[in-house]
XYZ file of N, CA, C and O in Angstrom:
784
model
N -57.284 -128.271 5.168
C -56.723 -128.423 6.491
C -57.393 -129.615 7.155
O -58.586 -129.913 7.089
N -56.264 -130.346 7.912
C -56.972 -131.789 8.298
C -56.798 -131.606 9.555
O -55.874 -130.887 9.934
N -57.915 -132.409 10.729
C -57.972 -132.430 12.046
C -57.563 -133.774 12.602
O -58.246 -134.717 12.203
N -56.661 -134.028 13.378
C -56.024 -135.346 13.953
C -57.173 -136.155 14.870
O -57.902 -135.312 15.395
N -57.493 -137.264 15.163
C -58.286 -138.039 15.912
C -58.783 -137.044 16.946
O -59.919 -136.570 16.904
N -57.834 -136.731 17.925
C -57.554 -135.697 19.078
C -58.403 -134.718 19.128
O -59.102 -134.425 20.098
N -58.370 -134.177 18.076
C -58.841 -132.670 17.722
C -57.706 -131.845 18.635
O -57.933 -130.834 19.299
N -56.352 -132.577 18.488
C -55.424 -131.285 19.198
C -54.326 -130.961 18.184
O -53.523 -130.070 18.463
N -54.217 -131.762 16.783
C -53.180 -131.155 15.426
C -54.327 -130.621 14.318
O -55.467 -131.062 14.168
N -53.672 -129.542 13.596
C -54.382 -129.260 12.177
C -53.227 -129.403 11.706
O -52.194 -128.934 12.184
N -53.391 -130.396 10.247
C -52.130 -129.875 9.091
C -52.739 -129.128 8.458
O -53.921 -129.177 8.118
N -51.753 -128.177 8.201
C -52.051 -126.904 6.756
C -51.149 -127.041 5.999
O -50.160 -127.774 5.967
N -51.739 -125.924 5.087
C -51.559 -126.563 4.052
C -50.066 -126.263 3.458
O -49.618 -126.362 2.316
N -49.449 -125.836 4.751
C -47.653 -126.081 4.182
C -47.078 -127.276 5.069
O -45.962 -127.311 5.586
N -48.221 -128.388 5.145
C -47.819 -129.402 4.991
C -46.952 -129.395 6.574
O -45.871 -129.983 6.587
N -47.388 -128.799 7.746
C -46.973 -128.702 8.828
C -48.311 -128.868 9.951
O -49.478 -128.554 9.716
N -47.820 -129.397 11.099
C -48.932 -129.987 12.360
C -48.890 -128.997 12.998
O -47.776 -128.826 13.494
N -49.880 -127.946 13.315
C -49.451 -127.074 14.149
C -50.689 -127.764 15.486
O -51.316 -128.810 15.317
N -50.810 -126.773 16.903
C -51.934 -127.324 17.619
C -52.960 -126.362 16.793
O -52.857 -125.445 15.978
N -54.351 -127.312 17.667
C -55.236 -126.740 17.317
C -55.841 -125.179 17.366
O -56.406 -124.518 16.494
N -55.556 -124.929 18.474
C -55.862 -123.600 18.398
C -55.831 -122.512 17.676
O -56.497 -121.487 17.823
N -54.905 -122.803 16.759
C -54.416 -121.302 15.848
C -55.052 -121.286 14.676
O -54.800 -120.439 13.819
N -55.788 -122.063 14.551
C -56.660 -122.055 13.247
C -56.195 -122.074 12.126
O -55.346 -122.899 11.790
N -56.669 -121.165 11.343
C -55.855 -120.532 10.058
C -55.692 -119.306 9.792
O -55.130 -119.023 8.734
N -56.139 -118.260 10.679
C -55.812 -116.994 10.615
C -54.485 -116.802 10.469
O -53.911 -117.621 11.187
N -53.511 -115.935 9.731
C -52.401 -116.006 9.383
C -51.778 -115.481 10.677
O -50.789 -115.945 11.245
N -52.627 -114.287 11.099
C -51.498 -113.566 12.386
C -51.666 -114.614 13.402
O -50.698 -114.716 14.156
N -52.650 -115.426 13.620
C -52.631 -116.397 14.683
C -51.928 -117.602 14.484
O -51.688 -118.323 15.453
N -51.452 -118.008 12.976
C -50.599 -119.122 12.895
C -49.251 -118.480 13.178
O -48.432 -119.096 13.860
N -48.850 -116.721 12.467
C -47.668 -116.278 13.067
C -47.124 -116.552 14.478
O -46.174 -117.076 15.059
N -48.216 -115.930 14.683
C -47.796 -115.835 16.498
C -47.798 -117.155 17.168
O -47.173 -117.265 18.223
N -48.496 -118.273 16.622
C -48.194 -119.775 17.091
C -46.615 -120.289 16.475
O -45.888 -121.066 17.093
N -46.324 -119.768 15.334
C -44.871 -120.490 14.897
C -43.847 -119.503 15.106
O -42.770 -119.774 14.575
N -43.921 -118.323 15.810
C -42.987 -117.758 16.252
C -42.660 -116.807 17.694
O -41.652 -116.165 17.991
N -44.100 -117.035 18.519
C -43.753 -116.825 19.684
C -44.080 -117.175 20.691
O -43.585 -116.945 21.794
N -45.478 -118.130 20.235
C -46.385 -118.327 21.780
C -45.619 -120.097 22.208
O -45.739 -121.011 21.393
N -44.906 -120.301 23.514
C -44.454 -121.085 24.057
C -42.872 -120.876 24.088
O -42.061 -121.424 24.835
N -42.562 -119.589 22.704
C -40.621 -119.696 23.300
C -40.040 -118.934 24.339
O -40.467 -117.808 24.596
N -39.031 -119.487 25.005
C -38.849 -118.343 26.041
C -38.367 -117.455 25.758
O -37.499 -117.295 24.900
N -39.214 -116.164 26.947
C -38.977 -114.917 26.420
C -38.078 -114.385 27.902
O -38.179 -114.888 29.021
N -37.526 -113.654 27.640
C -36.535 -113.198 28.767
C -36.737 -111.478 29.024
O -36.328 -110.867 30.011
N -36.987 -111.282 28.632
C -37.216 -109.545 28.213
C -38.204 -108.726 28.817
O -39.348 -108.546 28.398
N -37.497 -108.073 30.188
C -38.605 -107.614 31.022
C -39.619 -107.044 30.722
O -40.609 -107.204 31.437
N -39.692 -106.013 29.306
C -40.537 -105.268 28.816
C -41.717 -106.123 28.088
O -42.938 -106.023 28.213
N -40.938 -106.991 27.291
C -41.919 -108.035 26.840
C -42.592 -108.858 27.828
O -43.804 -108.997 27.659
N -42.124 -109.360 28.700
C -42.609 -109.816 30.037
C -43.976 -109.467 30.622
O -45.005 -110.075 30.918
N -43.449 -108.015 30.659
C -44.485 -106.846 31.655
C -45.603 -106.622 29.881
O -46.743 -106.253 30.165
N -45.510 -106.695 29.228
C -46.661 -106.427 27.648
C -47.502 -107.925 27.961
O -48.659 -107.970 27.544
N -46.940 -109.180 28.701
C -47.584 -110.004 28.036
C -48.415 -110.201 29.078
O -49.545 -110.647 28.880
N -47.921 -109.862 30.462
C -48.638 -110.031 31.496
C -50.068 -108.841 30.991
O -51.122 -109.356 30.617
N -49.982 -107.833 31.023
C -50.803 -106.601 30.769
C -52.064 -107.146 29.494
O -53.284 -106.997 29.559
N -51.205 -107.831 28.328
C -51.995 -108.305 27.706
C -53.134 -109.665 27.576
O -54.065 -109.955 26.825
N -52.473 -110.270 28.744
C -53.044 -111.118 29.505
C -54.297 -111.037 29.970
O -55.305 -111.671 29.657
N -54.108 -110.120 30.810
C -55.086 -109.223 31.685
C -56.258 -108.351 30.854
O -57.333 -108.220 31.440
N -56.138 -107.850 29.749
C -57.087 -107.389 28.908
C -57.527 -108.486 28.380
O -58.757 -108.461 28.355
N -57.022 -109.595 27.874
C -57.715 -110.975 26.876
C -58.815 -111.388 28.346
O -59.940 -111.192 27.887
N -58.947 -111.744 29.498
C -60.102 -112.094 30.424
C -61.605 -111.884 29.875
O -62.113 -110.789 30.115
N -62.255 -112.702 29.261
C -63.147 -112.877 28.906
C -63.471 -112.692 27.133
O -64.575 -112.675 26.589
N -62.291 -112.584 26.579
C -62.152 -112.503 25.119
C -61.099 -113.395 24.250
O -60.059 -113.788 24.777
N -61.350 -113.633 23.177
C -60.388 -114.224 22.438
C -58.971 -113.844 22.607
O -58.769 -112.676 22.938
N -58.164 -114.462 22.473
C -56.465 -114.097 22.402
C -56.206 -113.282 20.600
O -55.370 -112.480 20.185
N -57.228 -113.896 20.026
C -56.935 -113.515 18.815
C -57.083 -111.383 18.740
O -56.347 -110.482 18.339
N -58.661 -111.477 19.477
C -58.769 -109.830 19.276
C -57.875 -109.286 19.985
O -57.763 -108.115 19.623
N -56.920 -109.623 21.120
C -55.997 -108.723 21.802
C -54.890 -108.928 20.598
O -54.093 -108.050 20.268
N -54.964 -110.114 20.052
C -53.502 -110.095 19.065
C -53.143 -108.796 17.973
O -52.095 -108.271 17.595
N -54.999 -108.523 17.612
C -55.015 -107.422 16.274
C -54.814 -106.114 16.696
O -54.459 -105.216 15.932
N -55.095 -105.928 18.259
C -54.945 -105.028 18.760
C -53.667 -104.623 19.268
O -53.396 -103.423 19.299
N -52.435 -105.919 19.874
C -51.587 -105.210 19.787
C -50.650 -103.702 19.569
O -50.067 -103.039 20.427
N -50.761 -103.484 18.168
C -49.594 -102.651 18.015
C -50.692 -101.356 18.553
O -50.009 -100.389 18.891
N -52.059 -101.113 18.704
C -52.364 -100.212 19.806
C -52.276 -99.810 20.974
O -52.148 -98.670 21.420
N -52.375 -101.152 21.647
C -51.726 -101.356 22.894
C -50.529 -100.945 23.049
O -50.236 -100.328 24.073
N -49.545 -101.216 22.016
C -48.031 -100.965 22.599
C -48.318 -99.332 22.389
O -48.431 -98.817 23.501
N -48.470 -98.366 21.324
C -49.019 -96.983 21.418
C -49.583 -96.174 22.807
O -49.245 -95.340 23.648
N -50.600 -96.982 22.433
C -51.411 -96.406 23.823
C -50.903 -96.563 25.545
O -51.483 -95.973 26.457
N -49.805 -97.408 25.722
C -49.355 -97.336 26.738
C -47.598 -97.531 26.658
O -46.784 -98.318 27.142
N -47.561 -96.567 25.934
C -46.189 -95.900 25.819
C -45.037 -97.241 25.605
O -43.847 -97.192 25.920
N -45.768 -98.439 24.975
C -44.497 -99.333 24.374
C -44.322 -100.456 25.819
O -43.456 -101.330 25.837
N -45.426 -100.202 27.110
C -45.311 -100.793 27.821
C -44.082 -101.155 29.422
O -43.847 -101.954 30.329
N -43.555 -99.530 28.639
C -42.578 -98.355 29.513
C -43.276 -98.552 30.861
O -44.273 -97.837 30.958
N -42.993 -99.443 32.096
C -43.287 -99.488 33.368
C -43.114 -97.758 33.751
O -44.133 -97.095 33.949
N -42.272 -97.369 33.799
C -41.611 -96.072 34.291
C -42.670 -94.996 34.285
O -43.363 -94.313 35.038
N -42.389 -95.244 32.930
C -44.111 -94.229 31.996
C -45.483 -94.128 32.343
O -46.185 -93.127 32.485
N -45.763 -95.421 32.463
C -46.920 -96.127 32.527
C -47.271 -95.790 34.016
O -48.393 -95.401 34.340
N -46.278 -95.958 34.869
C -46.669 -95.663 36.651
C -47.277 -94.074 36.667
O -48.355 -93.878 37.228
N -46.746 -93.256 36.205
C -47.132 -91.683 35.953
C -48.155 -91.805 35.213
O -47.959 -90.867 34.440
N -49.324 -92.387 34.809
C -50.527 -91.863 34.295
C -51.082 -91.606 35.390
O -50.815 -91.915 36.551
N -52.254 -90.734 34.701
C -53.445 -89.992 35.791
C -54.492 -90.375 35.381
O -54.727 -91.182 34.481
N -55.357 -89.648 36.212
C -57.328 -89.822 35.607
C -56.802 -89.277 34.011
O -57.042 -90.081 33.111
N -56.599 -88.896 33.892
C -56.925 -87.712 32.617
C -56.152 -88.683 32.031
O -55.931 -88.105 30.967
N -55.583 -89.726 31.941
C -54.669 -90.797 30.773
C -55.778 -91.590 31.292
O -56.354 -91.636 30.205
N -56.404 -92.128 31.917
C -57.396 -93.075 31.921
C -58.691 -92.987 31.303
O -59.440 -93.925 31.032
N -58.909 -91.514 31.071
C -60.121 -91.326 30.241
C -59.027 -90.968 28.600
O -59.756 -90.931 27.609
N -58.084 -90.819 28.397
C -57.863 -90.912 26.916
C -58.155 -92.175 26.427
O -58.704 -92.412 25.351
N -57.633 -93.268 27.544
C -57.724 -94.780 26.992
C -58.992 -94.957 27.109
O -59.262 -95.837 26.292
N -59.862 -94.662 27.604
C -61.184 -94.913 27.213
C -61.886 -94.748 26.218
O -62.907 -95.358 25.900
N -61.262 -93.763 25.600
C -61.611 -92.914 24.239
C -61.307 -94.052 22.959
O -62.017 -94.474 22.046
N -60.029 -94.294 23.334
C -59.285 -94.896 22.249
C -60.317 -96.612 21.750
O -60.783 -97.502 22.461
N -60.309 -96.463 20.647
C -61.033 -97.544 19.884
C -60.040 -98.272 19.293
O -60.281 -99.393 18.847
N -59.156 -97.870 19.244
C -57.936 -98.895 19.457
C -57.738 -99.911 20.350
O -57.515 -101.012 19.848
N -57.753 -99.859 21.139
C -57.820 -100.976 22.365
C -59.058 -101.569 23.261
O -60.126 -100.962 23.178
N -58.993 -102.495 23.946
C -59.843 -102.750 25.083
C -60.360 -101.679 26.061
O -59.960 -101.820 27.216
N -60.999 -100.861 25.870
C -61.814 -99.714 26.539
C -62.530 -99.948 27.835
O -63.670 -99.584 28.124
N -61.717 -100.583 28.531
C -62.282 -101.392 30.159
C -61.702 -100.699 30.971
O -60.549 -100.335 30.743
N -62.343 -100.354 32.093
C -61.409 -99.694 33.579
C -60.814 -99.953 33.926
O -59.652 -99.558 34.023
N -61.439 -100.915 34.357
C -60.218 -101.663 35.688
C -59.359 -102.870 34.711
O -58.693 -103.742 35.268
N -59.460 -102.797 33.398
C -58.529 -103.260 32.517
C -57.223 -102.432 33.122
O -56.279 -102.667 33.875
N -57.782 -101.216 32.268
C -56.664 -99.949 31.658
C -55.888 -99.776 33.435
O -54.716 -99.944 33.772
N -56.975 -99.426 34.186
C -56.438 -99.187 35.508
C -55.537 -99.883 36.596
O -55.358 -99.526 37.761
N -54.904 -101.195 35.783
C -54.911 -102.590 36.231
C -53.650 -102.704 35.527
O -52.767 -103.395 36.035
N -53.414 -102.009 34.225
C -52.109 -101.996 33.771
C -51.382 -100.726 34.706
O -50.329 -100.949 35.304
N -51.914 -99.661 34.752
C -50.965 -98.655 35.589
C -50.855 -98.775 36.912
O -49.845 -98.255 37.387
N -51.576 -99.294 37.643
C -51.755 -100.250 38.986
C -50.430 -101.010 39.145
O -49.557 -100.799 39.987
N -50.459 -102.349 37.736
C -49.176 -103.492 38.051
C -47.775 -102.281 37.762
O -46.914 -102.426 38.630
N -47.474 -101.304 36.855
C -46.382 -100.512 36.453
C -45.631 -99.803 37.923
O -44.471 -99.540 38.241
N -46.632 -99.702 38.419
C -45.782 -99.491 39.817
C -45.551 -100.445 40.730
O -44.694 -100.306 41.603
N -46.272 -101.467 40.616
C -46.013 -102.892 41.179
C -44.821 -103.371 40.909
O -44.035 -103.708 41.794
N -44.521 -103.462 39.391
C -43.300 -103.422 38.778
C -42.132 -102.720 39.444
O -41.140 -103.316 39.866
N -42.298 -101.572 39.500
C -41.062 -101.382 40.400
C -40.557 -101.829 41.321
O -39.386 -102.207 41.348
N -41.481 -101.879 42.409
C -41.001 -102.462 43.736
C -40.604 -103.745 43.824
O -39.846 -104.161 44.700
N -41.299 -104.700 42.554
C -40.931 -106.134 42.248
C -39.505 -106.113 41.576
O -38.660 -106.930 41.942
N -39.307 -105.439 40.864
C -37.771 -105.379 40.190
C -36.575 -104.925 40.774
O -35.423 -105.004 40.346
N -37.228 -104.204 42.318
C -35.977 -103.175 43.260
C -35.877 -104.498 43.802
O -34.846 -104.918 44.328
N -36.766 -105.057 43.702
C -36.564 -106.314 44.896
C -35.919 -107.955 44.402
O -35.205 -108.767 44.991
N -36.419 -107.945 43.359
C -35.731 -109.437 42.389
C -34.679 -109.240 41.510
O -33.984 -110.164 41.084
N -34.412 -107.108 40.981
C -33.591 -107.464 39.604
C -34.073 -107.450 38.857
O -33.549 -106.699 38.034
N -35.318 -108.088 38.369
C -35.493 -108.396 37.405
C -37.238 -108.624 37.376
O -37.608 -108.981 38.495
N -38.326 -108.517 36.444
C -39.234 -109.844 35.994
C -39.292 -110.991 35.915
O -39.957 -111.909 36.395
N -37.995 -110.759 34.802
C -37.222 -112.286 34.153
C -37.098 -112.994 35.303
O -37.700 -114.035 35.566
N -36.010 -112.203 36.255
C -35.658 -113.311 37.294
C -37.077 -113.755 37.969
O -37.467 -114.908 37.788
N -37.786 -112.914 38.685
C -39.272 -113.500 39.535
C -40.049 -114.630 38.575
O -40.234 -115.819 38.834
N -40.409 -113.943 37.490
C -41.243 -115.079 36.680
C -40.968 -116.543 36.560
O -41.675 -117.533 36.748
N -39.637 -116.367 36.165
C -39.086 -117.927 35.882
C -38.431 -118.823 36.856
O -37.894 -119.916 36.671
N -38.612 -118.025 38.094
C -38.690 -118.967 39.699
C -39.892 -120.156 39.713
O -40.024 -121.131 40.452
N -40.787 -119.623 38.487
C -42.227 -120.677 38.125
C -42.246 -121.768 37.789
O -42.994 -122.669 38.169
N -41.361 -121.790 36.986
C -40.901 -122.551 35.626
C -41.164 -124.210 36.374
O -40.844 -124.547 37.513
N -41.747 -124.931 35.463
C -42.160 -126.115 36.129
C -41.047 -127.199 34.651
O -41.083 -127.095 33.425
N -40.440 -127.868 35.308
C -40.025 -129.154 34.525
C -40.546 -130.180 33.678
O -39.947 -130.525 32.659
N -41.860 -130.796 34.116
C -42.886 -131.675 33.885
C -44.149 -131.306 34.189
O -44.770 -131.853 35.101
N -44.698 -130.244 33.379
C -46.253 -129.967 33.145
C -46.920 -131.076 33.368
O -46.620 -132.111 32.773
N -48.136 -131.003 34.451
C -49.279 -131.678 34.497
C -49.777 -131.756 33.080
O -49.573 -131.011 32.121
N -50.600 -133.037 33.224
C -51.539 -132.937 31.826
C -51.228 -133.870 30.823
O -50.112 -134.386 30.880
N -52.080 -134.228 29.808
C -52.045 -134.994 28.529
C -51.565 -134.122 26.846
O -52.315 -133.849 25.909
N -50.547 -133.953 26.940
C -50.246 -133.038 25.662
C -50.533 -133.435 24.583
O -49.882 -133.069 23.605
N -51.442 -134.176 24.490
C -51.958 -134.962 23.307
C -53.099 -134.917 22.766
O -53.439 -135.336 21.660
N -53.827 -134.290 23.729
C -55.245 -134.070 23.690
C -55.239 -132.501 24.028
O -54.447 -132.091 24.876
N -56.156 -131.572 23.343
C -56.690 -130.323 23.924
C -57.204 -130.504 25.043
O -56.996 -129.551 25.794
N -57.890 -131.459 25.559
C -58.708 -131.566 27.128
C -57.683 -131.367 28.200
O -57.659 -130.679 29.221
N -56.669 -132.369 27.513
C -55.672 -132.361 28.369
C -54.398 -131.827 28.902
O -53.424 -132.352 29.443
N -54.807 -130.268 28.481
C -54.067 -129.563 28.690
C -54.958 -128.298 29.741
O -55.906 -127.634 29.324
N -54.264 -128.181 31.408
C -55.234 -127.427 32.048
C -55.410 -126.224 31.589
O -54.859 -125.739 30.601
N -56.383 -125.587 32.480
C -56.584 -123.945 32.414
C -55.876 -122.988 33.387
O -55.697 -121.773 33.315
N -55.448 -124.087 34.519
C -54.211 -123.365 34.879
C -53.655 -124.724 36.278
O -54.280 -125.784 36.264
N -52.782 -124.584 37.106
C -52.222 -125.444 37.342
C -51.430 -124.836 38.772
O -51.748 -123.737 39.225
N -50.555 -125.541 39.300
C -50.577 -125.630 40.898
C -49.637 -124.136 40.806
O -49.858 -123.110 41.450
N -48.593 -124.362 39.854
C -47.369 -123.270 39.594
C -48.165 -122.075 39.164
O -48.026 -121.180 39.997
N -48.957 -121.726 38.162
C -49.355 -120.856 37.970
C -50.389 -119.994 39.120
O -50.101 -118.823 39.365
N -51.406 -120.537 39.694
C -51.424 -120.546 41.170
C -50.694 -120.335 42.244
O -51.368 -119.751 43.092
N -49.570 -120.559 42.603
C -48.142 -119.348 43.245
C -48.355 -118.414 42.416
O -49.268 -117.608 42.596
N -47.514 -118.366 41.326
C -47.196 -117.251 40.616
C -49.096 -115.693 40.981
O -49.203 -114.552 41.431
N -49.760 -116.427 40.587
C -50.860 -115.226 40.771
C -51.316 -115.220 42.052
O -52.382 -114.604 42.032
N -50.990 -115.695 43.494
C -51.290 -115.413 44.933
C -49.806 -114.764 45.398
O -49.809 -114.265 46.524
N -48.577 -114.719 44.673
C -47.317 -113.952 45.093
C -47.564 -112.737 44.217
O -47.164 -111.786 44.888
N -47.942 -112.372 43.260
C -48.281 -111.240 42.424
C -49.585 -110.411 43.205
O -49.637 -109.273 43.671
N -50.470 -111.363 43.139
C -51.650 -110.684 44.248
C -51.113 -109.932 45.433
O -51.421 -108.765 45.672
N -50.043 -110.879 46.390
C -50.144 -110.490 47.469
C -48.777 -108.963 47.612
O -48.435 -108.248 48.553
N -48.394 -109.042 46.273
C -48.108 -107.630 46.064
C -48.452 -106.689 45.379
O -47.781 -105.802 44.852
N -49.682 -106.912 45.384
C -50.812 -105.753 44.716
C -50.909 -105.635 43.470
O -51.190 -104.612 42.846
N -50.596 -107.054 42.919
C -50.919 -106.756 41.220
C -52.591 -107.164 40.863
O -53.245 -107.862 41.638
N -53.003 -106.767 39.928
C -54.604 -106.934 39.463
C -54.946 -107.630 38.190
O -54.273 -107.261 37.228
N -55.585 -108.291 38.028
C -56.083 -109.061 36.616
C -54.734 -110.179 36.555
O -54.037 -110.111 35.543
N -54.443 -110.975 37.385
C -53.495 -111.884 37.503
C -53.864 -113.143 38.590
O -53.065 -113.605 39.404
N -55.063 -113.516 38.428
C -55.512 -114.957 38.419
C -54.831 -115.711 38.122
O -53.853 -115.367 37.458
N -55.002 -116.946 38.432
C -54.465 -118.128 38.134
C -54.873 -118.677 36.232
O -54.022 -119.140 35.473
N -55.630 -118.558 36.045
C -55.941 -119.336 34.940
C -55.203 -117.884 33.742
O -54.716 -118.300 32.691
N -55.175 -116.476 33.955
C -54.585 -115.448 33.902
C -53.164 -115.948 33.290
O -52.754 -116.134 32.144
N -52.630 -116.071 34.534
C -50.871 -116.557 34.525
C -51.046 -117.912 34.291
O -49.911 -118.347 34.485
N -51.682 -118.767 34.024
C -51.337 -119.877 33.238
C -51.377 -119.159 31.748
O -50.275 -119.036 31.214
N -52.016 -118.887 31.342
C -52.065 -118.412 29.603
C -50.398 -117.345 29.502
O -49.482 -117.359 28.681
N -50.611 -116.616 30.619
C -48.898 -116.438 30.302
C -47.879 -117.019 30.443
O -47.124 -116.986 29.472
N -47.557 -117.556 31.307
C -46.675 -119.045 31.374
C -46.639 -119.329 29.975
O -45.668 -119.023 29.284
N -47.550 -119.841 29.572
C -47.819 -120.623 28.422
C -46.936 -119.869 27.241
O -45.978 -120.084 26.498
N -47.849 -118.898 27.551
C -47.064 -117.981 25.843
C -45.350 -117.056 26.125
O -44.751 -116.331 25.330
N -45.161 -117.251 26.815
C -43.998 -117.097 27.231
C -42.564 -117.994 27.274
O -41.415 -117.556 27.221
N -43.048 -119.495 27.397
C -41.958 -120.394 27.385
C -42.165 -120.968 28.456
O -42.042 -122.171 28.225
N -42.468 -120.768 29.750
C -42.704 -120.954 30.993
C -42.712 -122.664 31.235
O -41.965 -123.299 31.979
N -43.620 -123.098 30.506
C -44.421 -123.957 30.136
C -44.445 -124.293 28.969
O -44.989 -123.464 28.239
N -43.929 -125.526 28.300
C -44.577 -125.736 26.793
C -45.302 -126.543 26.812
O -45.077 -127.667 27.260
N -46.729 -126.015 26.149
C -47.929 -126.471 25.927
C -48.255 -126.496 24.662
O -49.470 -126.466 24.467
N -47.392 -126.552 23.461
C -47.345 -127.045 22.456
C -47.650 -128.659 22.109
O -46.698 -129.415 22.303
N -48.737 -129.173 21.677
C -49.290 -130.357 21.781
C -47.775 -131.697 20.917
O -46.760 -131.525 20.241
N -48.410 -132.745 21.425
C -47.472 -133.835 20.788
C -47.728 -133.929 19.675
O -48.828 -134.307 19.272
N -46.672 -133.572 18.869
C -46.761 -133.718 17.068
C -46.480 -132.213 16.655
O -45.907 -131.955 15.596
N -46.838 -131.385 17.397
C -46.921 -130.013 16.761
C -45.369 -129.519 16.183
O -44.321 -129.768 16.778
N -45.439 -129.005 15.301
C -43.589 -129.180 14.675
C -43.189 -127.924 15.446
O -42.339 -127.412 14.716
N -43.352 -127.057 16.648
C -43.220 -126.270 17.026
C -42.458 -126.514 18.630
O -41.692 -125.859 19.337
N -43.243 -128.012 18.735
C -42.905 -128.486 20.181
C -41.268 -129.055 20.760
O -41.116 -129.407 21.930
């Protein structure tokens, strides 16, 4: 595997530029060549990526990746509906669970936004529709360089002070830039990357 001047392409070894980030772990080159930057429209997926968002804060993207299909388990597939009806007594199962991110105000932060969710969807329709009111045309930044790509940005910044100011949690700015990102929102797929 070769590294570009930049340090923002690797070719591998099927002879494709992906960005740097995805290394060579296979589930992390998956998830770079088949979902992180396309748009996703799908409220449920929407509301999983935000949630999963929010657990990655201070950890790799990769360990929330392996963890996944626990996550979707452990919080009922990411069922807003579902998810608003937990209690203490579902907050200490997820604590239990070694399956997932075993954090409080993680876990407490997903059933927190699930009812947030509602009142945001009685009110927009949709996720889909609120989220992609974000959607920026011409990303700030140097897509050419890893440096030059921010950690989060003026749009993503609305997006997490309009989410805040309706009581959602673990939705920072630099937060909702990484979702933006992996969502489509934003393509931050570097110049050259055969993905871009």
């Amino acid at each position: 595997m070769s590294v570009d001047a930049h340090g923002a392409l690797r070719e591998h070894p099927d002879g494709k530029s992906r960005c740097w980030w995805c290394g060579d772990d296979p589930l992390y080159v998956a998830y770079h060549d088949e979902e992180w930057g396309r748009a996703l429209h799908d409220d449920r997926r929407l509301f999983e990526k935000i949630c999963l968002e929010g657990f990655q804060a201070g950890l790799s993207w990769l360990t929330i990746l392996r963890k996944r299909e626990n996550f979707r388990a452990a919080f009922n597939q990411y069922d807003p509906s579902i998810v608003a009806s937990y209690d203490e007594a579902d907050v200490r199962r997820l604590l239990g669970d070694a399956g997932i991110v075993r954090h409080r105000g993680k876990i407490e932060s997903v059933i927190n936004n699930s009812r947030r969710y509602a009142e945001l969807t009685a009110e927009f329709g949709s996720l889909d529709a609120f989220v992609w009111n974000f959607a920026v045309e011409h990303p700030e930044g140097d897509r050419s360089a890893p440096h030059g790509i921010p950690s989060s940005t003026p749009s993503s910044l609305r997006l997490s002070k309009e989410l805040k100011r309706r009581g959602w949690t673990f939705v920072g700015a630099t937060t909702m830039y990484a979702f933006m990102q992996s969502v489509g929102i934003v393509n931050d797929h570097v110049e050259g990357c055969f993905t871009r």
